[in-house]
Amino acid sequence: MEPRAKVRKWRLTELWRRQNYVRPLGYAGHAARVPKLSELHDIRLCRETVRSWMMAEGLWKDRKQRMKPVHQPRHRRDSVGELVQIDGSHHFWFESRGPRCTLLVYIDDATSRLMHLQFVETESAFDYFTATRAYIERHGKPVAFYSDKHSTFRVNKAEALGGNGMTQFGRALHELNIDIICANTSQAKGRVERANLTLQDRLVKELRLAGISTRAAGNAFLPQFIAAHNARFAKPPFNDKDLHRLLADHESIDDAFAWKEERTVSNSLTLQYDKVIFILEPNDLTRGLARNRVTVVDYPDGRLAIRHKGVDLPYRTFDRLQQVDQAAIVENKRLGPVLAYVAERQKELDMARSKKAPRRRGQSAHLFKTG
């Protein structure tokens, strides 16, 4: 290329750079910006030229300039029960002998002691209800649990309307005077993350040696594994005081670890929960509840109560998603409200349960079945 041509090209390139065609494109890498410059501005440049512009504008960093974020080490807590890290590890725990499932892990921050392990199908509120209840019944109430930002522990939708900004699990812990703290990064709860990796190696081998292939058999095996693991790897705490607390007299662990939602009773003494109509039996108490709020209490074992000011109300159900026994409906004294509801909702009949209702994989039995 002639010297004058080189000068003209340099001046033109410098003009393009000053006009800042690169920054507004919004593409992450220089390789994606090159064809866009040609398409939008009829500017043809090589990748290295665009990369140098991006580096000058602070839009691109050389590989040597990229530094991994620094995570400062955090000292252990002083006492057992002061902070318990919890997490769920989804893995092929039974290898090819059984389905993939989740292990809920509770590890003490002060001692790295495995406090509780439990195999479940997946991470759900009901599974954490059951596992945390077993933890408290065995060890007592810790000061706080330390978790990730899973939706069981934290309301992650900033635009969520209604409610009090607390998950069902958070509400249960609040009723029992236990705090829940969410880590901002996985490195912040490194104790339980490293435990997951260790368990995915050692526990899998122990399950293989024992020939275990089901969650039930695995849960029966876990206590002896926990004892052997803690005897070898647990550390002594700095302070011998155990900060676990007993349940207070007014605290009900059964009611705390249940899914609770409020509903308004209609004039015909009916309410809806998870697409099931609950028909209150007429008596002196329920007759005055029209247009009043009641609480639906959905237990992990499948029991369900409708409660008003601490009193459980008698009810019957009509499930529009299940096949209907016509004779039973005819005998129902509240056939009118049921048929009115069916006529109103037939056009939008959906065979799926409510998206706002709890996921029921962690419940042993329940009445919310479809088909």
Short mmCIF file of C-alpha atoms in Angstrom, two decimals:
data_model
loop_
_atom_site.label_atom_id
_atom_site.label_comp_id
_atom_site.label_asym_id
_atom_site.label_seq_id
_atom_site.Cartn_x
_atom_site.Cartn_y
_atom_site.Cartn_z
CA MET A 1 0.00 0.00 0.00
CA GLU A 2 1.28 3.46 -0.94
CA PRO A 3 2.26 5.80 1.93
CA ARG A 4 -0.54 8.27 1.04
CA ALA A 5 -3.10 5.47 1.02
CA LYS A 6 -1.88 4.37 4.44
CA VAL A 7 -2.28 7.92 5.76
CA ARG A 8 -5.80 8.22 4.31
CA LYS A 9 -6.80 4.88 5.83
CA TRP A 10 -5.34 5.85 9.21
CA ARG A 11 -7.20 9.20 9.18
CA LEU A 12 -10.48 7.51 8.20
CA THR A 13 -10.06 4.85 10.89
CA GLU A 14 -9.27 7.54 13.45
CA LEU A 15 -12.41 9.44 12.41
CA TRP A 16 -14.55 6.32 12.87
CA ARG A 17 -12.99 5.73 16.28
CA ARG A 18 -13.72 9.28 17.41
CA GLN A 19 -17.33 9.00 16.25
CA ASN A 20 -17.60 6.08 18.68
CA TYR A 21 -19.47 3.59 16.50
CA VAL A 22 -18.43 0.68 18.73
CA ARG A 23 -19.94 1.48 22.14
CA PRO A 24 -23.68 1.69 21.21
CA LEU A 25 -23.76 -1.76 19.60
CA GLY A 26 -24.18 -3.55 22.92
CA TYR A 27 -22.40 -6.73 21.82
CA ALA A 28 -20.07 -8.35 24.33
CA GLY A 29 -17.18 -9.36 22.09
CA HIS A 30 -15.26 -7.77 19.25
CA ALA A 31 -16.01 -10.73 16.96
CA ALA A 32 -19.74 -9.90 17.09
CA ARG A 33 -19.22 -6.17 16.60
CA VAL A 34 -17.22 -6.47 13.35
CA PRO A 35 -20.14 -7.70 11.15
CA LYS A 36 -22.50 -5.22 12.84
CA LEU A 37 -20.22 -2.29 11.93
CA SER A 38 -20.29 -3.47 8.34
CA GLU A 39 -24.05 -3.98 8.36
CA LEU A 40 -25.08 -0.73 10.07
CA HIS A 41 -22.37 1.77 9.04
CA ASP A 42 -20.67 0.13 6.03
CA ILE A 43 -17.40 0.17 7.99
CA ARG A 44 -15.07 -2.75 7.30
CA LEU A 45 -12.41 -3.33 9.92
CA CYS A 46 -10.46 -6.29 11.20
CA ARG A 47 -11.14 -7.80 14.60
CA GLU A 48 -7.88 -6.58 16.11
CA THR A 49 -8.67 -2.96 15.26
CA VAL A 50 -12.09 -3.21 16.90
CA ARG A 51 -10.55 -5.00 19.88
CA SER A 52 -8.01 -2.21 20.35
CA TRP A 53 -10.81 0.37 20.25
CA MET A 54 -12.77 -1.57 22.83
CA MET A 55 -9.74 -1.82 25.11
CA ALA A 56 -9.23 1.94 24.82
CA GLU A 57 -12.88 2.52 25.76
CA GLY A 58 -12.74 0.05 28.63
CA LEU A 59 -15.15 -2.35 26.91
CA TRP A 60 -12.68 -5.22 26.66
CA LYS A 61 -9.97 -6.58 28.92
CA ASP A 62 -6.97 -8.57 27.83
CA ARG A 63 -6.77 -12.08 29.25
CA LYS A 64 -3.90 -11.04 31.52
CA GLN A 65 -5.94 -8.13 32.87
CA ARG A 66 -8.88 -10.29 33.86
CA MET A 67 -8.67 -11.16 37.53
CA LYS A 68 -10.85 -13.61 39.35
CA PRO A 69 -12.89 -12.09 42.21
CA VAL A 70 -11.24 -12.36 45.59
CA HIS A 71 -13.19 -14.17 48.31
CA GLN A 72 -11.81 -13.45 51.75
CA PRO A 73 -11.78 -16.44 54.12
CA ARG A 74 -14.32 -16.30 56.93
CA HIS A 75 -13.55 -17.60 60.41
CA ARG A 76 -15.72 -20.33 61.87
CA ARG A 77 -18.40 -19.41 64.35
CA ASP A 78 -17.50 -20.05 67.98
CA SER A 79 -20.23 -22.42 69.14
CA VAL A 80 -22.25 -25.38 67.95
CA GLY A 81 -25.73 -24.32 66.86
CA GLU A 82 -24.79 -20.70 66.23
CA LEU A 83 -24.88 -21.04 62.43
CA VAL A 84 -25.95 -24.13 60.46
CA GLN A 85 -25.37 -24.17 56.71
CA ILE A 86 -28.03 -25.93 54.63
CA ASP A 87 -28.10 -26.93 50.99
CA GLY A 88 -29.52 -29.49 48.59
CA SER A 89 -27.23 -31.57 46.37
CA HIS A 90 -28.88 -33.09 43.28
CA HIS A 91 -26.82 -36.08 42.20
CA PHE A 92 -26.88 -39.73 41.10
CA TRP A 93 -26.41 -40.88 44.69
CA PHE A 94 -27.34 -44.48 43.86
CA GLU A 95 -25.46 -44.40 40.54
CA SER A 96 -27.21 -46.65 38.01
CA ARG A 97 -29.02 -48.59 40.75
CA GLY A 98 -31.67 -45.94 41.34
CA PRO A 99 -33.02 -42.59 40.13
CA ARG A 100 -31.28 -39.28 40.59
CA CYS A 101 -32.39 -37.50 43.76
CA THR A 102 -31.45 -34.72 46.18
CA LEU A 103 -29.57 -34.94 49.47
CA LEU A 104 -30.45 -32.21 51.96
CA VAL A 105 -27.31 -31.36 53.94
CA TYR A 106 -27.19 -29.59 57.34
CA ILE A 107 -23.64 -28.85 58.54
CA ASP A 108 -22.56 -26.89 61.62
CA ASP A 109 -20.34 -23.92 60.79
CA ALA A 110 -18.31 -24.05 64.00
CA THR A 111 -17.31 -27.71 63.81
CA SER A 112 -17.96 -28.93 60.23
CA ARG A 113 -20.09 -31.59 61.89
CA LEU A 114 -22.80 -33.15 59.73
CA MET A 115 -25.93 -32.46 61.76
CA HIS A 116 -28.54 -34.01 59.48
CA LEU A 117 -28.77 -35.63 56.05
CA GLN A 118 -31.92 -36.67 54.23
CA PHE A 119 -32.63 -38.06 50.76
CA VAL A 120 -35.61 -36.43 49.01
CA GLU A 121 -36.87 -36.34 45.46
CA THR A 122 -36.15 -32.64 44.97
CA GLU A 123 -35.71 -29.38 46.88
CA SER A 124 -39.21 -28.28 47.87
CA ALA A 125 -40.76 -26.47 50.81
CA PHE A 126 -42.39 -29.66 52.11
CA ASP A 127 -39.08 -31.56 51.93
CA TYR A 128 -37.33 -28.80 53.89
CA PHE A 129 -40.24 -28.76 56.36
CA THR A 130 -39.78 -32.47 57.05
CA ALA A 131 -35.97 -32.39 57.19
CA THR A 132 -35.75 -29.27 59.36
CA ARG A 133 -38.34 -30.65 61.74
CA ALA A 134 -36.25 -33.82 62.11
CA TYR A 135 -33.18 -31.63 62.76
CA ILE A 136 -34.92 -29.61 65.50
CA GLU A 137 -36.40 -32.68 67.17
CA ARG A 138 -32.92 -34.20 67.37
CA HIS A 139 -30.70 -31.20 68.15
CA GLY A 140 -32.96 -28.28 69.09
CA LYS A 141 -33.34 -24.86 67.47
CA PRO A 142 -30.15 -23.26 66.11
CA VAL A 143 -29.62 -19.51 66.19
CA ALA A 144 -29.66 -19.24 62.39
CA PHE A 145 -29.61 -21.24 59.17
CA TYR A 146 -27.31 -20.14 56.33
CA SER A 147 -28.53 -20.95 52.82
CA ASP A 148 -28.27 -19.97 49.18
CA LYS A 149 -30.90 -17.90 47.33
CA HIS A 150 -33.10 -20.86 46.44
CA SER A 151 -36.77 -19.86 46.15
CA THR A 152 -37.56 -21.99 49.21
CA PHE A 153 -35.54 -19.58 51.37
CA ARG A 154 -35.95 -16.23 49.63
CA VAL A 155 -38.52 -14.35 47.52
CA ASN A 156 -36.44 -13.79 44.38
CA LYS A 157 -39.03 -11.92 42.28
CA ALA A 158 -38.71 -8.21 42.93
CA GLU A 159 -42.01 -7.58 41.13
CA ALA A 160 -43.94 -10.11 43.25
CA LEU A 161 -47.25 -8.65 44.40
CA GLY A 162 -48.97 -9.39 47.69
CA GLY A 163 -47.69 -11.33 50.65
CA ASN A 164 -45.22 -10.13 53.23
CA GLY A 165 -42.00 -10.80 51.30
CA MET A 166 -41.40 -14.01 53.25
CA THR A 167 -41.37 -17.57 51.93
CA GLN A 168 -43.30 -20.36 53.62
CA PHE A 169 -40.03 -21.78 54.99
CA GLY A 170 -38.99 -18.35 56.24
CA ARG A 171 -42.39 -17.90 57.89
CA ALA A 172 -42.05 -21.29 59.62
CA LEU A 173 -38.61 -20.39 61.01
CA HIS A 174 -39.90 -16.99 62.12
CA GLU A 175 -42.68 -18.68 64.09
CA LEU A 176 -40.03 -20.77 65.86
CA ASN A 177 -37.72 -17.77 66.47
CA ILE A 178 -34.98 -19.02 64.10
CA ASP A 179 -33.24 -16.69 61.64
CA ILE A 180 -32.51 -17.51 58.00
CA ILE A 181 -29.56 -15.80 56.27
CA CYS A 182 -28.95 -16.08 52.52
CA ALA A 183 -25.39 -16.11 51.18
CA ASN A 184 -24.61 -13.79 48.28
CA THR A 185 -22.23 -16.28 46.60
CA SER A 186 -21.61 -20.00 46.72
CA GLN A 187 -18.12 -19.29 48.08
CA ALA A 188 -19.68 -17.63 51.14
CA LYS A 189 -21.18 -20.97 52.18
CA GLY A 190 -18.10 -22.94 51.26
CA ARG A 191 -18.44 -25.26 54.26
CA VAL A 192 -21.55 -26.95 52.88
CA GLU A 193 -20.37 -26.72 49.26
CA ARG A 194 -17.18 -28.65 50.10
CA ALA A 195 -19.23 -31.11 52.14
CA ASN A 196 -21.38 -31.77 49.07
CA LEU A 197 -18.30 -32.65 47.02
CA THR A 198 -17.00 -34.92 49.77
CA LEU A 199 -20.35 -36.66 50.09
CA GLN A 200 -20.64 -37.13 46.33
CA ASP A 201 -17.43 -39.15 46.60
CA ARG A 202 -17.46 -40.92 49.96
CA LEU A 203 -21.20 -41.40 50.49
CA VAL A 204 -21.72 -42.73 46.97
CA LYS A 205 -19.06 -45.39 47.58
CA GLU A 206 -20.55 -46.35 50.95
CA LEU A 207 -24.00 -46.70 49.39
CA ARG A 208 -22.50 -48.88 46.67
CA LEU A 209 -20.80 -51.15 49.21
CA ALA A 210 -24.05 -51.46 51.16
CA GLY A 211 -26.02 -52.23 47.99
CA ILE A 212 -28.51 -49.42 48.67
CA SER A 213 -30.63 -48.24 45.74
CA THR A 214 -33.67 -46.43 47.23
CA ARG A 215 -34.20 -43.22 49.18
CA ALA A 216 -35.89 -45.06 52.05
CA ALA A 217 -32.98 -47.47 52.49
CA GLY A 218 -30.54 -44.59 52.08
CA ASN A 219 -32.22 -42.55 54.82
CA ALA A 220 -32.06 -45.57 57.15
CA PHE A 221 -28.32 -45.87 56.42
CA LEU A 222 -27.44 -42.19 56.87
CA PRO A 223 -27.25 -42.03 60.72
CA GLN A 224 -24.40 -44.54 60.88
CA PHE A 225 -22.61 -42.76 58.02
CA ILE A 226 -22.97 -39.40 59.83
CA ALA A 227 -21.51 -40.85 63.03
CA ALA A 228 -18.49 -42.32 61.23
CA HIS A 229 -17.93 -39.15 59.20
CA ASN A 230 -18.09 -36.82 62.22
CA ALA A 231 -15.76 -39.03 64.26
CA ARG A 232 -13.14 -38.57 61.58
CA PHE A 233 -13.61 -35.06 60.21
CA ALA A 234 -15.46 -32.89 62.78
CA LYS A 235 -13.49 -30.12 64.51
CA PRO A 236 -13.80 -29.04 68.16
CA PRO A 237 -15.58 -25.69 68.65
CA PHE A 238 -13.80 -22.66 70.10
CA ASN A 239 -16.55 -22.41 72.71
CA ASP A 240 -17.98 -25.54 74.29
CA LYS A 241 -21.39 -23.95 74.84
CA ASP A 242 -24.13 -25.47 72.68
CA LEU A 243 -26.43 -22.70 71.41
CA HIS A 244 -29.25 -24.99 70.35
CA ARG A 245 -32.50 -24.14 72.17
CA LEU A 246 -35.53 -26.15 73.19
CA LEU A 247 -38.96 -25.39 71.78
CA ALA A 248 -40.92 -22.89 73.86
CA ASP A 249 -44.24 -23.95 75.35
CA HIS A 250 -46.21 -21.76 72.93
CA GLU A 251 -44.35 -23.01 69.83
CA SER A 252 -45.98 -25.77 67.78
CA ILE A 253 -43.52 -27.45 65.44
CA ASP A 254 -46.40 -29.28 63.76
CA ASP A 255 -48.21 -26.07 62.82
CA ALA A 256 -45.04 -24.13 62.03
CA PHE A 257 -43.88 -26.55 59.35
CA ALA A 258 -47.08 -26.43 57.29
CA TRP A 259 -48.00 -24.46 54.19
CA LYS A 260 -50.39 -21.66 55.19
CA GLU A 261 -52.53 -19.45 53.00
CA GLU A 262 -55.50 -17.21 53.73
CA ARG A 263 -58.82 -17.39 51.88
CA THR A 264 -62.10 -15.47 52.02
CA VAL A 265 -65.26 -17.45 52.72
CA SER A 266 -68.06 -16.81 50.21
CA ASN A 267 -71.69 -16.11 51.10
CA SER A 268 -72.44 -19.78 50.41
CA LEU A 269 -69.74 -20.84 52.92
CA THR A 270 -67.30 -22.05 50.26
CA LEU A 271 -63.69 -21.25 49.49
CA GLN A 272 -61.16 -22.39 46.91
CA TYR A 273 -57.62 -23.66 47.42
CA ASP A 274 -55.50 -25.24 44.70
CA LYS A 275 -58.58 -25.61 42.47
CA VAL A 276 -60.51 -27.58 45.08
CA ILE A 277 -63.76 -26.18 46.52
CA PHE A 278 -63.99 -26.51 50.29
CA ILE A 279 -67.57 -26.43 51.56
CA LEU A 280 -67.86 -25.53 55.24
CA GLU A 281 -70.36 -27.56 57.21
CA PRO A 282 -73.08 -25.17 58.48
CA ASN A 283 -73.03 -24.73 62.26
CA ASP A 284 -73.18 -21.92 64.77
CA LEU A 285 -69.55 -20.96 64.11
CA THR A 286 -69.36 -21.21 60.32
CA ARG A 287 -72.66 -19.43 59.57
CA GLY A 288 -71.14 -16.13 60.62
CA LEU A 289 -67.94 -16.52 58.58
CA ALA A 290 -69.26 -15.31 55.21
CA ARG A 291 -66.84 -12.70 53.77
CA ASN A 292 -64.37 -13.42 56.60
CA ARG A 293 -60.78 -14.61 56.22
CA VAL A 294 -59.78 -18.14 57.21
CA THR A 295 -56.41 -19.93 57.08
CA VAL A 296 -55.82 -23.07 55.02
CA VAL A 297 -53.17 -25.20 56.76
CA ASP A 298 -51.58 -27.75 54.40
CA TYR A 299 -49.38 -30.26 56.28
CA PRO A 300 -46.45 -32.22 54.77
CA ASP A 301 -48.15 -35.54 55.58
CA GLY A 302 -51.20 -34.63 53.48
CA ARG A 303 -53.52 -33.46 56.26
CA LEU A 304 -55.36 -30.21 55.61
CA ALA A 305 -57.17 -27.94 58.05
CA ILE A 306 -59.27 -24.81 57.61
CA ARG A 307 -58.80 -22.64 60.66
CA HIS A 308 -60.38 -19.50 62.06
CA LYS A 309 -58.99 -17.92 65.23
CA GLY A 310 -57.33 -21.17 66.25
CA VAL A 311 -60.41 -23.35 65.68
CA ASP A 312 -60.45 -26.04 62.96
CA LEU A 313 -63.63 -25.88 60.90
CA PRO A 314 -65.47 -28.95 59.54
CA TYR A 315 -65.63 -29.10 55.74
CA ARG A 316 -66.27 -31.22 52.68
CA THR A 317 -64.55 -30.96 49.32
CA PHE A 318 -65.45 -30.83 45.65
CA ASP A 319 -62.56 -31.26 43.22
CA ARG A 320 -63.40 -30.20 39.68
CA LEU A 321 -60.22 -31.80 38.32
CA GLN A 322 -61.12 -35.29 39.46
CA GLN A 323 -63.83 -37.55 38.11
CA VAL A 324 -67.07 -36.79 39.91
CA ASP A 325 -69.27 -39.37 41.62
CA GLN A 326 -72.66 -38.11 40.45
CA ALA A 327 -74.63 -39.87 43.19
CA ALA A 328 -72.51 -38.26 45.88
CA ILE A 329 -73.00 -34.83 44.31
CA VAL A 330 -76.78 -35.23 44.20
CA GLU A 331 -76.79 -36.12 47.87
CA ASN A 332 -74.70 -33.07 48.70
CA LYS A 333 -76.90 -30.46 50.37
CA ARG A 334 -74.73 -27.74 48.87
CA LEU A 335 -75.22 -28.80 45.27
CA GLY A 336 -76.32 -25.28 44.30
CA PRO A 337 -73.05 -23.46 45.09
CA VAL A 338 -71.05 -26.29 43.50
CA LEU A 339 -72.97 -26.18 40.22
CA ALA A 340 -72.79 -22.39 40.15
CA TYR A 341 -69.03 -22.58 40.51
CA VAL A 342 -68.73 -25.25 37.80
CA ALA A 343 -70.82 -23.22 35.34
CA GLU A 344 -68.68 -20.15 35.97
CA ARG A 345 -65.35 -21.91 35.53
CA GLN A 346 -66.02 -24.50 32.80
CA LYS A 347 -64.74 -22.27 30.00
CA GLU A 348 -61.34 -21.93 31.64
CA LEU A 349 -61.00 -25.50 32.88
CA ASP A 350 -57.34 -26.39 33.23
CA MET A 351 -56.19 -29.84 34.29
CA ALA A 352 -53.15 -28.42 36.07
CA ARG A 353 -53.18 -27.27 39.66
CA SER A 354 -52.61 -23.67 40.62
CA LYS A 355 -49.12 -22.34 39.94
CA LYS A 356 -49.26 -20.47 43.26
CA ALA A 357 -49.91 -23.66 45.23
CA PRO A 358 -47.03 -25.65 46.76
CA ARG A 359 -45.23 -28.35 44.81
CA ARG A 360 -46.38 -31.59 46.39
CA ARG A 361 -43.53 -34.00 45.67
CA GLY A 362 -42.50 -33.80 49.30
CA GLN A 363 -45.93 -34.81 50.61
CA SER A 364 -46.49 -38.47 51.42
CA ALA A 365 -50.25 -38.23 50.67
CA HIS A 366 -52.70 -35.50 49.75
CA LEU A 367 -56.11 -34.95 48.19
CA PHE A 368 -54.91 -32.75 45.30
CA LYS A 369 -54.63 -35.41 42.60
CA THR A 370 -55.65 -34.96 38.98
CA GLY A 371 -57.22 -37.29 36.47
#
